[in-house]
Coordinates of C-alpha atoms in Angstrom, one line a residue:
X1401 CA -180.9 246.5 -20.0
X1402 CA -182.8 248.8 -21.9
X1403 CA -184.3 245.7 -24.3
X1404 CA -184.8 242.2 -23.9
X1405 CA -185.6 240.2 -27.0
X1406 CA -187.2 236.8 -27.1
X1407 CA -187.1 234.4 -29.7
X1408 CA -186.1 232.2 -32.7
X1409 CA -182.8 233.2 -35.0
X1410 CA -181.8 230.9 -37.3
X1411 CA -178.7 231.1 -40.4
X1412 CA -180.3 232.7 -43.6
X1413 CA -178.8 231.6 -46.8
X1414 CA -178.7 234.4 -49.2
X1415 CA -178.2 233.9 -53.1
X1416 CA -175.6 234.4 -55.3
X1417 CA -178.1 235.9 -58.2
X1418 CA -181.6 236.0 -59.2
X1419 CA -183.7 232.5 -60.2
X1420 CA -185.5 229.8 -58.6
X1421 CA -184.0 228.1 -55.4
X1422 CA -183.3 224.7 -58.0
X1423 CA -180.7 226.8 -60.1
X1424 CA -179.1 229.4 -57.8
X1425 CA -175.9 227.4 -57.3
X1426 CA -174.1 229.0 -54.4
X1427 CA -175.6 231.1 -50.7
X1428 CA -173.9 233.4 -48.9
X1429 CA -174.6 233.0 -44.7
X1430 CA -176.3 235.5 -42.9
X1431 CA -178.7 235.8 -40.0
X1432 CA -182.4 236.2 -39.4
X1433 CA -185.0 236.7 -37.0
X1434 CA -187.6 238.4 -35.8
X1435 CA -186.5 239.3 -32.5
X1436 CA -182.8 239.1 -32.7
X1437 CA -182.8 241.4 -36.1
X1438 CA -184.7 244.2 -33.7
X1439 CA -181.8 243.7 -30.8
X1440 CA -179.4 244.0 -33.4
X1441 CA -180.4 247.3 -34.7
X1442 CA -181.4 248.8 -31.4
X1443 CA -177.5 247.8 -30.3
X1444 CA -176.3 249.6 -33.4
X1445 CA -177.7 252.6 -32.3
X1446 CA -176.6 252.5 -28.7
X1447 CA -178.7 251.0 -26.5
X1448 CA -178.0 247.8 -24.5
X1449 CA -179.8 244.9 -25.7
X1450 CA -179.8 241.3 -24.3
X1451 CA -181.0 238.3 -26.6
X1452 CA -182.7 235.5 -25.2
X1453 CA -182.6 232.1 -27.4
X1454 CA -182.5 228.5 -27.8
X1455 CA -179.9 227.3 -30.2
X1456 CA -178.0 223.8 -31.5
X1457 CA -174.4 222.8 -30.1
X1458 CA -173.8 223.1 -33.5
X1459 CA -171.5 225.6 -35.9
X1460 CA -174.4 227.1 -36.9
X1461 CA -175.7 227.8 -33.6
X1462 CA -171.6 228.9 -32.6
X1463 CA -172.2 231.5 -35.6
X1464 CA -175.4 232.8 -34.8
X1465 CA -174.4 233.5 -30.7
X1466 CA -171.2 235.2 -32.4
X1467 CA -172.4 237.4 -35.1
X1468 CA -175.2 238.7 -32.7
X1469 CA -172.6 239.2 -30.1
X1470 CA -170.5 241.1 -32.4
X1471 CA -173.3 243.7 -32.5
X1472 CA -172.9 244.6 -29.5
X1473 CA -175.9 242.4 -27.8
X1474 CA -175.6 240.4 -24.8
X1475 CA -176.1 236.8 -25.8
X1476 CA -174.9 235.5 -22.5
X1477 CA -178.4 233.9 -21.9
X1478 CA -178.9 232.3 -24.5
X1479 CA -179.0 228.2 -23.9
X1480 CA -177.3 225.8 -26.3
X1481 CA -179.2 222.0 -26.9
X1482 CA -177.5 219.2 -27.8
X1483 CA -180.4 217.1 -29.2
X1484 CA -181.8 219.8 -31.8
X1485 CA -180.6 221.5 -34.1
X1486 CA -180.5 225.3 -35.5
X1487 CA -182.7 226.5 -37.9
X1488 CA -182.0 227.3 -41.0
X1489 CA -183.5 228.9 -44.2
X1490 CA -182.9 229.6 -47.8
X1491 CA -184.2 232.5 -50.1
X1492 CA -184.3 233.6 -53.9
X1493 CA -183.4 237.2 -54.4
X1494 CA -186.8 238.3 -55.4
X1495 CA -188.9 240.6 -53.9
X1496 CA -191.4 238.5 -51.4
X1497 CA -194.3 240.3 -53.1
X1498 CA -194.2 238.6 -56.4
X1499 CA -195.1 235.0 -57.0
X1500 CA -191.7 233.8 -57.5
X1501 CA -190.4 234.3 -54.2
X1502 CA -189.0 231.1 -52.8
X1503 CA -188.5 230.6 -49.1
X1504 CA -187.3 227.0 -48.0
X1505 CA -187.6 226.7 -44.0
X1506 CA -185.8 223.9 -42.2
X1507 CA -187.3 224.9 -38.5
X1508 CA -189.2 222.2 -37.5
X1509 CA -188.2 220.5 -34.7
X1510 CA -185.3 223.3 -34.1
X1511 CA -183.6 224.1 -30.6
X1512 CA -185.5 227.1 -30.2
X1513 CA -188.9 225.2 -30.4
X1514 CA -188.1 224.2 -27.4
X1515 CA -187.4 227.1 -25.5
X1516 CA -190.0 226.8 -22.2
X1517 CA -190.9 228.3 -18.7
X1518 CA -189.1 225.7 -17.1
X1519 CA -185.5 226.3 -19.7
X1520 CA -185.3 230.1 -20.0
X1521 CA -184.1 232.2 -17.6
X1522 CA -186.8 234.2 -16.9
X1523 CA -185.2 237.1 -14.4
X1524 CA -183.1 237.7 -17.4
X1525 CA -186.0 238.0 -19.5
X1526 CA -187.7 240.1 -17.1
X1527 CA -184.5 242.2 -16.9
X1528 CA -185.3 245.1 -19.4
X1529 CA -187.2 248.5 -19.3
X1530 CA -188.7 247.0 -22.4
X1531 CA -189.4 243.7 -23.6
X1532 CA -189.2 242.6 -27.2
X1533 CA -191.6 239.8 -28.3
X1534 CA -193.9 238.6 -31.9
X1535 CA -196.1 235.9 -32.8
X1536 CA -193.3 233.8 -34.6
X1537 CA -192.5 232.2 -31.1
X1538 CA -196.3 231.6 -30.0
X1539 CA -196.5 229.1 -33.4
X1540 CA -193.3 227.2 -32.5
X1541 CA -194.6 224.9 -29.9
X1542 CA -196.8 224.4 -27.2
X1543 CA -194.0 224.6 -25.1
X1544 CA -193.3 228.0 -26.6
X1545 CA -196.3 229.5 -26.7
X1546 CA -197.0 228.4 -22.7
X1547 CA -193.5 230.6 -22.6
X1548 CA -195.3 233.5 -24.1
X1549 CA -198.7 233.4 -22.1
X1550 CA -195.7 233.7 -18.8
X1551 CA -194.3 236.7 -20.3
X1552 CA -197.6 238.7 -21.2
X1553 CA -199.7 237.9 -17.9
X1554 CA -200.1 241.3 -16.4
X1555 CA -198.6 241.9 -13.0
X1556 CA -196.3 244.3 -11.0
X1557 CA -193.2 245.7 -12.2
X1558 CA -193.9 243.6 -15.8
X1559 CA -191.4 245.1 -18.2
X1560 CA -193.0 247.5 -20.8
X1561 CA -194.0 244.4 -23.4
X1562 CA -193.7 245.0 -27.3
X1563 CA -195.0 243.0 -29.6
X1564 CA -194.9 242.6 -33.6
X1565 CA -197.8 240.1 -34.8
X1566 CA -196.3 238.8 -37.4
X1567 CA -198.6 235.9 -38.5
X1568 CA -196.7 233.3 -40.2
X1569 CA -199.8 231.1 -41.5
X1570 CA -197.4 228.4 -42.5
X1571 CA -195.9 227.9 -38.8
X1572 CA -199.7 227.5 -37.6
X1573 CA -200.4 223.7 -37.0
X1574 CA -204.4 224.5 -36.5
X1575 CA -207.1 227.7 -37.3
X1576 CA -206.5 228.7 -33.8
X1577 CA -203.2 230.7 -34.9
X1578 CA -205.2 234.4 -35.4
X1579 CA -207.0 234.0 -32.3
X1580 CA -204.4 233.5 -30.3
X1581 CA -202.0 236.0 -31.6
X1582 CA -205.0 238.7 -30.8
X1583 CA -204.9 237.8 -27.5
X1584 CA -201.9 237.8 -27.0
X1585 CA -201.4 241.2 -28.7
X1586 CA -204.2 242.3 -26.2
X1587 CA -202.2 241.6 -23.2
X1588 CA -198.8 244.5 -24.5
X1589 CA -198.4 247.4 -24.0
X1590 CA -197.2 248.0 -27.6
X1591 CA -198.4 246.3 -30.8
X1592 CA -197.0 246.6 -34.0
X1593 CA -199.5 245.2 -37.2
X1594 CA -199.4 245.1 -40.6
X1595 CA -202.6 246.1 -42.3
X1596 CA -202.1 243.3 -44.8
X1597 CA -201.5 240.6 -42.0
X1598 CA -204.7 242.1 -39.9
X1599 CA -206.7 241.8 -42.4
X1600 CA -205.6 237.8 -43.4
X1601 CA -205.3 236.9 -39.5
X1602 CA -209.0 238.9 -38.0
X1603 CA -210.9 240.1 -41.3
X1604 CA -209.9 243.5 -40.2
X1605 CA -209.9 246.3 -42.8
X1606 CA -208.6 249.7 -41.9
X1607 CA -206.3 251.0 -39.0
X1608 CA -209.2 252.4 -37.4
X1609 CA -211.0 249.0 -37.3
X1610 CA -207.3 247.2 -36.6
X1611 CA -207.4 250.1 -33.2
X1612 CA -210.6 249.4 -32.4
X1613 CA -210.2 245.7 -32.0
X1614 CA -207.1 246.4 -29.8
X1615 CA -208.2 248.8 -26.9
X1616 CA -205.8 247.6 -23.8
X1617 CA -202.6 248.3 -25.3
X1618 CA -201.0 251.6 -25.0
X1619 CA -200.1 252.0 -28.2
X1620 CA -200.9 250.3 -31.5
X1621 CA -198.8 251.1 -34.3
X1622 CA -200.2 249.9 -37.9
X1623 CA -198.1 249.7 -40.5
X1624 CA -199.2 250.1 -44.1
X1625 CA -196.9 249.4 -46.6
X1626 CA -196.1 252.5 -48.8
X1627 CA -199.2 254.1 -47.4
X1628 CA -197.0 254.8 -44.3
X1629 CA -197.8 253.8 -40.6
X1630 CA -200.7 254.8 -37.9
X1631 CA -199.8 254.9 -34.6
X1632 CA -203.5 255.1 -32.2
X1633 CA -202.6 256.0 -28.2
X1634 CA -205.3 254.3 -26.3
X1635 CA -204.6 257.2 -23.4
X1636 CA -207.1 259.2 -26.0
X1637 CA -210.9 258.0 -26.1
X1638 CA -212.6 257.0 -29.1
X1639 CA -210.5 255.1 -31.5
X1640 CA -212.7 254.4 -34.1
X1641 CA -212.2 257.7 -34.6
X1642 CA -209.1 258.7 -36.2
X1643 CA -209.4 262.3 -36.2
X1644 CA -207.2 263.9 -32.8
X1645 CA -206.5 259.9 -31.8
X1646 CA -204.2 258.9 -34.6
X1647 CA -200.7 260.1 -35.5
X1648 CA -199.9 259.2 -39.5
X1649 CA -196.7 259.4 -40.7
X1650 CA -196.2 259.0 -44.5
X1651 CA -193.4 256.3 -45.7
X1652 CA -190.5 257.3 -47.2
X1653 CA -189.9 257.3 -50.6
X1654 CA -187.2 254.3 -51.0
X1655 CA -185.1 252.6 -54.1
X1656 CA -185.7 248.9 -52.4
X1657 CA -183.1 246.8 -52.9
X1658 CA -184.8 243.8 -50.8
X1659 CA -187.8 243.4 -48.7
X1660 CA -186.8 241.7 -46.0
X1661 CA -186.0 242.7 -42.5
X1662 CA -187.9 246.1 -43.0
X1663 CA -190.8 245.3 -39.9
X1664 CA -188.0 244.5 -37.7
X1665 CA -186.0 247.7 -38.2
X1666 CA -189.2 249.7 -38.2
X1667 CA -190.0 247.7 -34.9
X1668 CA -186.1 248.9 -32.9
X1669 CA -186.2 252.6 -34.4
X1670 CA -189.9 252.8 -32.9
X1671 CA -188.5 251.4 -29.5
X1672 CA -185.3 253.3 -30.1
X1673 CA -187.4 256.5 -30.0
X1674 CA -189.6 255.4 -27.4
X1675 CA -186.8 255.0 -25.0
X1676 CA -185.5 258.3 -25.3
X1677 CA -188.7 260.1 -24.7
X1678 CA -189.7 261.0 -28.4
X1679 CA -193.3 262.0 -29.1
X1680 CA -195.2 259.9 -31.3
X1681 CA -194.7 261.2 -34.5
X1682 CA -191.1 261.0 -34.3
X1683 CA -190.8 257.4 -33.3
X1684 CA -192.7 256.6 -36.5
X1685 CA -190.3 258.8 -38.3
X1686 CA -187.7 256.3 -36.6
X1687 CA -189.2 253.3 -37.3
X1688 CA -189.7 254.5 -41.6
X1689 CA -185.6 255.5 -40.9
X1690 CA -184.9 252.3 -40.1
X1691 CA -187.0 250.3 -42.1
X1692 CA -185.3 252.4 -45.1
X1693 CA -182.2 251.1 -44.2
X1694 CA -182.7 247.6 -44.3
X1695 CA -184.7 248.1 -47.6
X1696 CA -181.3 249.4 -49.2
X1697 CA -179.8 246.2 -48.5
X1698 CA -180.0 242.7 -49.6
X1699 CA -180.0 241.4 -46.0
X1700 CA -182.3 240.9 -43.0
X1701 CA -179.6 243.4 -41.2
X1702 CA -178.3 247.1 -42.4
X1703 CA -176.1 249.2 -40.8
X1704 CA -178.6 252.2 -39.5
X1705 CA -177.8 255.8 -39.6
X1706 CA -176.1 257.5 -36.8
X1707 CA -178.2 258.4 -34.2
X1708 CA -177.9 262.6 -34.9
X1709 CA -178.2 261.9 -38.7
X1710 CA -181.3 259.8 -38.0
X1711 CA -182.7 263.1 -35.6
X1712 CA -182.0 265.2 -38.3
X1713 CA -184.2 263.2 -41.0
X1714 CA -186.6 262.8 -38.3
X1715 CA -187.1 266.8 -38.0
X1716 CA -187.4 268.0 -41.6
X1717 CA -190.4 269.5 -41.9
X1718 CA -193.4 267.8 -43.9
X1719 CA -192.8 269.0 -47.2
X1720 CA -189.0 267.4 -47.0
X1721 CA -190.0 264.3 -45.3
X1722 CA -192.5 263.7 -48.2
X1723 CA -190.2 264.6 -50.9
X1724 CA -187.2 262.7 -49.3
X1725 CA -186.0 259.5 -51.1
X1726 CA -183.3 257.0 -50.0
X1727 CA -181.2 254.7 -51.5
X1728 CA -178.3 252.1 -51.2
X1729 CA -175.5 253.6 -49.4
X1730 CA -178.2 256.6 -48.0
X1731 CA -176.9 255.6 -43.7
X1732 CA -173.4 256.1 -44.7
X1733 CA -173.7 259.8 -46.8
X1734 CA -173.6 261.7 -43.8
X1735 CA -170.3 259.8 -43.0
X1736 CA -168.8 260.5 -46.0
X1737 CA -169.6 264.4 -46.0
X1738 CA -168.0 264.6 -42.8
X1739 CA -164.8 262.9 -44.3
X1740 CA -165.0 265.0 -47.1
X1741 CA -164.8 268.1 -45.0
X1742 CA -162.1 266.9 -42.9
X1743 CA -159.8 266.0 -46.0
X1744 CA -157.7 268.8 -47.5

């Protein structure tokens, strides 16, 4: 496999139209999660891509193994429990930044918060040039987290380990939640961080400070928001300074049409690019091309761009990145050209 992912999915509820959770009166099913949104995208584009999970013997646990299968993942290790159930969670349409984004969770006590050393396959874990993991499944359980200390401990022929942050404060039962995650994020080779959730989780302010307080990973990749992303190789000396150490890549000018999803697709173009040799600044220019497609859609999940349209937009020069803007429908224009030239 080129990618292992680890972790929670669970059935997202979508609305039917704008307003609070109490008067949107109809959902339309999807899926979400961290891990299993990254292997869906990185299968899109071609690689192959195992999920590992935990989920009910329930429809909704028959639906999530199904539509991640469809995507061309392998979900052939993923275990099924018959005393807990799938997650599930329901959303307003609203952007999360804004105060009245709603997000109801019903997690607690789910299959995968039981996932453990002694329940997961662990040679099929193990069984990946990369391995995909994030903070989500450290705050499920002790059980869990136990899983994740077994997964990051350093020792011959470990897969390459990747691994998004993503502080949840809400899933955190004590103040031990940052603390942790930074340790763990210490012990893979690549961290992805948002400078927002760096600076709620460690008091850190900056990529250069986030970079300094992450020196054993090989790469640290900071993301910023419309300021772009920072991506600090540790193989260079002297991190806190930015100048010769850093590679910045602006973000892309984008009509959002939803805001969720957009770390994980950042997270499998990054990986995507990584796999295939790509320096540096092109893997970021990856990641922002497939966070743009996920912000075009109301979704956790968007069809990306082919892989030679996506190499395309990853060349322009600085000028056309910059001035480059994307919206709904932008992954299937190169499509379309192409049908238009082949139609008399």
């Amino acid at each position: 496999m080129d990618v292992v992912a680890l972790g929670e999915s669970m059935v997202t509820f979508l609305p039917s139209r704008p307003g609070r959770l109490a008067d949107v009166p109809s959902f339309e099913r999807g899926i979400g999660g961290a891990e299993s949104n990254v292997a869906c995208v990185l299968a899109a584009v071609g690689h192959s891509v195992r999920w590992v999970g935990r989920v009910g013997a329930d429809g909704f646990g028959d639906h999530l193994v199904e539509a991640i299968g469809a995507y061309g993942v392998d979900v052939a290790s993923v275990r099924r429990d018959p005393a807990r159930p799938t997650g599930i969670y329901f959303r307003t349409a609203g952007d999360r930044a804004t105060d009245a984004h709603e997000v109801a969770y019903y997690r607690a006590g789910s299959a995968a918060s039981a996932m453990a050393v002694g329940n997961v396959d662990l040679d099929a874990v193990r069984a990946g040039r990369v391995l995909h993991l994030s903070g989500i499944t450290a705050a499920l359980s002790g059980d869990c987290l136990d899983l994740m200390w077994e997964l990051t401990e350093p020792r011959p022929g470990r897969p390459l380990v990747s691994f998004d942050v993503n502080y949840r404060p809400g899933l955190w039962r004590d103040a031990d939640g940052p603390r942790v995650l930074l340790d763990l994020a210490r012990r893979a080779d690549i961290v992805f961080v948002g400078a927002d959730e760096a600076r709620a989780a460690w008091g850190l302010h900056g990529a250069g400070a986030i970079a300094g307080e992450l020196r054993e990973p090989e790469l640290v990749v900071v993301k910023q928001g419309r300021g772009g992303a920072v991506a600090f190789d540790q193989d260079t000396d002297g991190l806190e300074d930015a100048d010769g150490t850093a590679t910045v890549v602006p973000a892309l000018r984008v009509d959002v049409v939803a805001a969720v999803g957009a770390g994980d697709a950042f997270a499998a173009g990054f990986l995507s690019a990584t796999l295939r040799g790509l320096p540096v600044r092109d893997r970021l220019r990856h990641g922002h091309l497939m966070a743009a497609a996920a912000l075009t859609v109301p979704g956790d999940l968007a069809a990306p761009p082919a892989r030679d349209h996506a190499d395309r937009m990853a060349a322009l020069d600085d000028h056309e990145w910059e001035t480059l803007r994307l919206g709904p429908g932008w992954t299937e224009a190169d499509a379309r050209a192409d049908e238009e030239v082949r139609t008399p």
